[in-house]
Amino acid sequence: MSSYRIQGATGEWEVVIGLEVHAQISTQAKLFSGAATAFGAEPNTQVSLVDAAMPGMLPVPNAECIRQAVRTGLAINAVINPWSRFDRKNYFYADLPQGYQISQLYHPLVGEGAIEIVADDKKPDETKVIGVERIHVEQDAGKLMHDQHPTMSYVDLNRSGVALMEIVSRPDMTSPAEAGAYLTKLRTILRYVGSCDGNMDQGSMRADVNVSVRRAGEPLGTRTETKNVNSVRFVMATIEYEANRQVDVLEAGGKIVQETRLFDPDTGTTRSMRSKEDAHDYRYFPDPDLLPLVLDAAFIEECRASLPELPDAKRLRYATELGLSAYNAGVLTADAETARWFERLVTKSAALQGKSESDVARAASNWLTSELFGALNKLGKALLDSPVTPDAGAELLALVGDGTISGSIAKQVLEKMLDTGDAPGAIVEREGLKQTSDTGAIEAAVDAVLATNADKVDQYRGGKDALFGFFVGQTMKAMQGKGNPGLVNQVLKAKLG
Amino acid sequence: MTDLTNLGIAAIRDGVAKGDFTAVEVATAFNAAVAEANPALNAFIVTTPDHALAAAATVDAARAAGQSLGAMAGVPIGMKDLFATQGVQTTAASHILEGFVPHYESTVSQRLWNAGAGMLGKLNLDQFAMGSSNETSAFGNVISPWRAAGDTAARAPGGSSGGSSAAVSARIVAAATGTDTGGSIRQPAAFTGISGIKPTYGRCSRWGVVAFASSLDQAGPMARDVTDCAIMLEAMAGFDPKDATSLDLPVPAWSSALSDNLQGLKVGIPREYRLDGMDPDVAKSWDDGIAWLSDAGAEVVDISLPHTKYALPTYYIIAPAEASSNLARYDGVRYGLRDLPDGAGLQDMYAATRAAGFGAEVKRRIMIGTYVLSAGFYDAYYTQAQKVRTLIARDFEQAFQRVDVILTPTAPTSAFVLGQKSADPLEMYLNDVFSVPASLAGLPAMSVPAGLDRSGLPLGLHLIGRPFDEQGVLNAGLAIERRAGFAARPEKWW
């Protein structure tokens, strides 16, 4: 579907992208030790004897980490392997106390799955399925600190042993936008499931970006892997830069070297870290400290039963059952908190108005996406920090629904709610904003407007229909916006006859 | 009072319980024996007389207060220096861990202290438990208390638990812990005329035991007789949630179920263990063992374990492979030796530290292990070895459909003179030829003394049982012990 191409000097090039996403599993304890996992703690305060690889220490799998990885797999409709195994990936580095990372090379916990993306928000009906090859669980390493001493590096083992899911996509993406959409969608799913907080700025989610280029119809080109890119924007920038760089190299008659690269956020470029020739021989082999991980069907079913409604299902339900536009359905399901907020708004609105949810959902979604989002945007606030609760929003919508206030008054009330945090009913009462349905008052106002604009009345009667809006506006203005718009229309129509 | 150091576990425990002597008297006697013998035998890397006395005083106080006493109450033992002991240097007999004092206690040692045992010291061993003679220790080799008739040449106590075997046979400890990866409890027990059992893999927690080869390492007791082994193994064994390979099974009361009546038992004699050019004394002791078990009521059955000849090469792929990874943590970063030459970077520090810290045999095995796991060689070596390991285990499974226990010699020779085999690693590795198959299959196996060879040196007989059937192994061992009447002791020369 993507028509993204690199225009080289010698013609068009396609880009092929695969992402390996490392997502930190949201658990209190590490993958193989009881140590805590809080972000931002003082160095070396979240370290057990196992994490520091003291002599004779042994890993014991943390069942909650396994559970979260299985739930994640189920959320992307992946195969859960009832028999998986941990392998050791051996290499020396100061942030790797054991001298090996416990990972899963040969038999991952989760097999093939898929994630559906919408690459262009403006075309919400154009979806594409990105394959996920596998998800395995593994330990994170510690962190070196180079700024503590003039000649020495220090080691912080707080992250050592923290549980990660490595989510490996198929090379199914063909543009930076698709990669961005995939990453965003994956993050949405992880947050719905609750298996990862998705906070890329805190390092709890990061991506290794595999990029290659080729002529249309040709086999895959040699890829490069840019490591540890930590935002959606940077992932897209990495692809953009790397694809163009590769085209330049190839068009100049050069060859792409299979290598590991680093992204520099300051310059938006990538640079070589190490080539395949000096790649490690990791000497993977099954970890003899751990038995194979065997999951029974009941455990997998329990994981499945614990899953919330997932974004795709929710989006579909919003569109079909609640009658939302595809755009609104997409926006409101993009993260779990927004969806939760919206659903509360709908439930409360239906209750207050004595209607079904499907009767109130459309108005609620329009109000939320245009009115509240717009107002919050101006205030620089997120929905979660909104001074207006879903219940207060529902009250406001109910006031509109039962004709107590008009839509335009509702905008004023919302501003006051955001300002003061007061309930909408109290604001309407205090400020005297109630809509008038008193036909006598409306007729009096209409008469006055028609009397002062006799010339325009003539023009209207002469065929200038567009002036009707002018009379409505003048009448409403005269009534300080409180006139019931329906009645105002009705009376005007009758009098102008 | 007779010399309390003549007493083993059961006798000490019962004597203390009855009030024949105090635990402190026992500990004092053993501390003195250790102090006297250790300069000659070098069985201990460090001695801990205060630990033994404190444990004994606790037992005496508990007895005085009328409290119930543990299964090892008042028994002073030696602790192989592969077990982490809180506040006491733990080295695995390697320079790379010299001076390392853990602030944690291994599960097995903690269980022994909980049962009332006290620690006389940390026993010497082959470095990282890699060796069959104790010659790879960074703290000098242990010298066996045994000498051949008319010969004062220093002999190997066996390995890797050579400090344990020397100390038990010299009667300077009531018993000792050992660990067995390919025979490291059984071969030294055979060399020194004592009993030792490696239980089923997973019986004893590996938590806090310095790892050599994780899928094979298993702790066990080394003691003066089968009964003491049973008592001590009960204290050591048990499920440990901190070891993912620990067996979640109750610990049977092996010691109270001991019986040398083997009526109805079938003993398998594997023909593949009868090697060409077998030492005639070893062959004869094997025949003696067959006769004794038969006398105890067992039926003797010839069996075949066809993959036996592949066991040693398989072991010397799998064990070094695991070791090469297990020993990566000794890198000079967090504890133990750090060799940081002037201007050195990280890689230089690794190289210098590990070159200075590890002994030659350890380096050899790290290199073998690294090689067999390398890209391009992995399938030919490691994968193939795992397949053969499965076949070896299957040999035993099939044999145990016909027999209840298997009898073989423990080692191909009696104790050799130190230095005699250290030049040729392959010859040294052959020491484990009879013990390694049971290790690869994770089976319980023990060595019991059978007699002396023509030079007056002990020979051991080796019993292999079904998984979890330590009782069958111990009972057959008891039957041999009672019929062999092995009473020989090393003549005290130290």
Coordinates of N, CA, C and O in Angstrom, one line a residue, chain B residues 47-111:
Chain B
T47 N 41.1 -23.1 58.3 CA 40.5 -23.8 59.4 C 39.6 -22.8 60.1 O 39.9 -21.6 60.2
T48 N 38.5 -23.3 60.7 CA 37.6 -22.4 61.4 C 37.3 -23.1 62.8 O 36.1 -23.4 63.0
P49 N 38.3 -23.2 63.6 CA 38.0 -23.8 64.9 C 36.9 -23.1 65.7 O 36.1 -23.8 66.4
D50 N 36.8 -21.8 65.6 CA 35.8 -21.1 66.4 C 34.4 -21.4 65.9 O 33.5 -21.5 66.7
H51 N 34.2 -21.6 64.6 CA 32.9 -22.0 64.1 C 32.5 -23.4 64.7 O 31.4 -23.5 65.2
A52 N 33.4 -24.3 64.7 CA 33.1 -25.6 65.3 C 32.8 -25.5 66.7 O 31.8 -26.2 67.2
L53 N 33.5 -24.7 67.5 CA 33.3 -24.6 68.9 C 31.9 -23.9 69.2 O 31.2 -24.3 70.1
A54 N 31.7 -22.9 68.4 CA 30.4 -22.1 68.6 C 29.2 -23.0 68.3 O 28.2 -23.0 69.1
A55 N 29.3 -23.8 67.3 CA 28.2 -24.7 66.9 C 28.0 -25.7 68.1 O 26.9 -26.1 68.5
A56 N 29.1 -26.2 68.5 CA 29.1 -27.2 69.6 C 28.5 -26.7 70.9 O 27.7 -27.3 71.5
A57 N 28.9 -25.4 71.2 CA 28.4 -24.8 72.4 C 26.9 -24.6 72.3 O 26.1 -24.8 73.3
T58 N 26.4 -24.3 71.1 CA 25.0 -24.1 70.9 C 24.2 -25.4 71.2 O 23.2 -25.5 71.8
V59 N 24.8 -26.5 70.6 CA 24.2 -27.9 70.8 C 24.2 -28.2 72.3 O 23.2 -28.7 72.8
D60 N 25.3 -28.0 73.0 CA 25.4 -28.3 74.4 C 24.4 -27.5 75.2 O 23.7 -28.1 76.1
A61 N 24.2 -26.3 74.8 CA 23.2 -25.4 75.5 C 21.8 -25.9 75.2 O 21.0 -26.0 76.2
A62 N 21.6 -26.3 74.0 CA 20.2 -26.8 73.7 C 19.9 -28.1 74.4 O 18.8 -28.3 74.9
R63 N 20.9 -28.9 74.5 CA 20.7 -30.2 75.3 C 20.5 -29.9 76.8 O 19.6 -30.4 77.4
A64 N 21.3 -29.0 77.3 CA 21.1 -28.6 78.7 C 19.7 -28.0 79.0 O 19.1 -28.2 80.0
A65 N 19.2 -27.3 78.0 CA 17.8 -26.7 78.1 C 16.7 -27.7 77.8 O 15.6 -27.4 77.8
G66 N 17.1 -28.9 77.5 CA 16.1 -30.0 77.2 C 15.5 -29.9 75.9 O 14.4 -30.5 75.6
Q67 N 16.1 -29.1 75.0 CA 15.5 -29.0 73.6 C 15.9 -30.2 72.8 O 16.9 -30.9 73.1
S68 N 15.1 -30.5 71.7 CA 15.4 -31.6 70.9 C 16.6 -31.2 70.0 O 16.8 -30.0 69.7
L69 N 17.5 -32.2 69.7 CA 18.7 -31.9 69.0 C 18.6 -32.4 67.5 O 17.8 -33.3 67.2
G70 N 19.3 -31.7 66.6 CA 19.2 -32.0 65.2 C 19.9 -33.3 64.9 O 20.6 -33.9 65.7
A71 N 19.8 -33.7 63.6 CA 20.3 -35.0 63.1 C 21.8 -35.0 63.1 O 22.4 -36.1 63.0
M72 N 22.4 -33.9 63.1 CA 23.9 -33.8 63.0 C 24.4 -33.0 64.3 O 25.5 -32.5 64.3
A73 N 23.6 -33.1 65.4 CA 24.0 -32.2 66.5 C 25.3 -32.6 67.1 O 25.6 -33.8 67.4
G74 N 26.2 -31.7 67.2 CA 27.5 -31.9 67.8 C 28.5 -32.5 66.9 O 29.7 -32.8 67.3
V75 N 28.2 -32.7 65.6 CA 29.1 -33.3 64.7 C 30.0 -32.3 63.9 O 29.5 -31.5 63.2
P76 N 31.3 -32.3 64.1 CA 32.2 -31.4 63.4 C 32.6 -31.9 62.1 O 33.0 -33.1 62.0
I77 N 32.3 -31.1 61.1 CA 32.6 -31.6 59.7 C 33.5 -30.6 59.0 O 33.7 -29.5 59.4
G78 N 34.0 -31.1 57.9 CA 34.8 -30.3 57.0 C 33.9 -29.9 55.8 O 33.0 -30.6 55.4
M79 N 34.0 -28.6 55.3 CA 33.2 -28.1 54.2 C 34.1 -27.9 53.0 O 35.0 -27.1 53.0
K80 N 33.8 -28.6 52.0 CA 34.5 -28.4 50.7 C 34.5 -26.9 50.3 O 33.4 -26.3 50.4
D81 N 35.6 -26.4 49.9 CA 35.7 -24.9 49.7 C 35.0 -24.5 48.4 O 35.5 -23.6 47.7
L82 N 34.0 -25.2 48.0 CA 33.2 -24.9 46.9 C 31.8 -24.3 47.3 O 31.1 -23.7 46.6
F83 N 31.6 -24.6 48.6 CA 30.3 -24.1 49.2 C 30.5 -22.7 49.8 O 31.5 -22.5 50.6
A84 N 29.7 -21.7 49.4 CA 29.8 -20.4 50.0 C 29.4 -20.5 51.5 O 28.4 -21.0 51.9
T85 N 30.3 -19.9 52.3 CA 30.1 -19.9 53.7 C 30.2 -18.5 54.2 O 31.2 -17.8 54.0
Q86 N 29.2 -18.0 54.9 CA 29.0 -16.6 55.2 C 30.2 -16.2 56.2 O 30.4 -16.9 57.2
G87 N 30.9 -15.2 55.8 CA 32.0 -14.7 56.7 C 33.2 -15.5 56.6 O 34.2 -15.2 57.4
V88 N 33.3 -16.6 55.8 CA 34.5 -17.4 55.8 C 34.9 -17.5 54.3 O 34.1 -17.8 53.4
Q89 N 36.2 -17.2 54.1 CA 36.7 -17.2 52.7 C 36.3 -18.4 51.9 O 36.3 -19.6 52.4
T90 N 35.8 -18.2 50.7 CA 35.4 -19.2 49.8 C 36.1 -19.1 48.5 O 35.9 -18.0 47.8
T91 N 36.9 -20.1 48.1 CA 37.8 -19.8 47.0 C 37.7 -20.8 45.8 O 38.2 -20.5 44.7
A92 N 37.0 -21.9 45.9 CA 37.0 -23.0 44.9 C 38.4 -23.4 44.6 O 38.7 -23.8 43.5
A93 N 39.3 -23.1 45.5 CA 40.8 -23.4 45.4 C 41.4 -22.7 44.2 O 42.3 -23.2 43.6
S94 N 40.9 -21.5 43.9 CA 41.4 -20.7 42.8 C 41.9 -19.4 43.3 O 41.3 -18.8 44.2
H95 N 43.0 -19.0 42.7 CA 43.6 -17.7 43.1 C 42.6 -16.6 42.7 O 42.6 -15.5 43.4
I96 N 41.8 -16.8 41.7 CA 40.9 -15.8 41.3 C 39.9 -15.4 42.3 O 39.3 -14.3 42.3
L97 N 39.6 -16.3 43.3 CA 38.7 -16.0 44.4 C 39.4 -15.9 45.7 O 38.7 -15.8 46.7
E98 N 40.7 -15.9 45.7 CA 41.4 -15.8 46.9 C 41.0 -14.5 47.7 O 41.0 -13.4 47.1
G99 N 40.7 -14.7 48.9 CA 40.2 -13.5 49.7 C 38.8 -13.2 49.6 O 38.3 -12.3 50.3
F100 N 38.0 -13.9 48.8 CA 36.6 -13.7 48.6 C 35.9 -14.2 49.9 O 35.9 -15.4 50.2
V101 N 35.1 -13.3 50.5 CA 34.4 -13.7 51.7 C 32.9 -13.5 51.5 O 32.5 -12.3 51.4
P102 N 32.1 -14.5 51.2 CA 30.7 -14.2 50.9 C 29.9 -13.8 52.1 O 30.3 -14.1 53.2
H103 N 28.9 -13.0 51.8 CA 28.0 -12.6 52.9 C 26.7 -13.4 52.8 O 25.6 -12.9 53.1
Y104 N 26.8 -14.6 52.3 CA 25.7 -15.5 52.2 C 26.1 -16.9 52.4 O 27.3 -17.2 52.3
E105 N 25.2 -17.8 52.7 CA 25.5 -19.2 53.1 C 24.8 -20.1 52.1 O 23.7 -19.9 51.8
S106 N 25.6 -21.1 51.6 CA 24.9 -22.0 50.6 C 23.8 -22.7 51.3 O 23.8 -22.9 52.6
T107 N 22.8 -23.2 50.5 CA 21.7 -23.9 51.1 C 22.1 -25.1 51.8 O 21.7 -25.4 53.0
V108 N 23.0 -25.9 51.2 CA 23.4 -27.2 51.8 C 24.2 -26.9 53.1 O 23.9 -27.6 54.1
S109 N 25.1 -26.0 53.1 CA 25.8 -25.8 54.4 C 24.9 -25.3 55.5 O 24.9 -25.7 56.6
Q110 N 24.0 -24.4 55.1 CA 23.0 -23.9 56.0 C 22.1 -25.0 56.6 O 21.9 -25.0 57.8
R111 N 21.8 -26.0 55.8 CA 21.0 -27.1 56.3 C 21.8 -27.9 57.3 O 21.2 -28.4 58.3

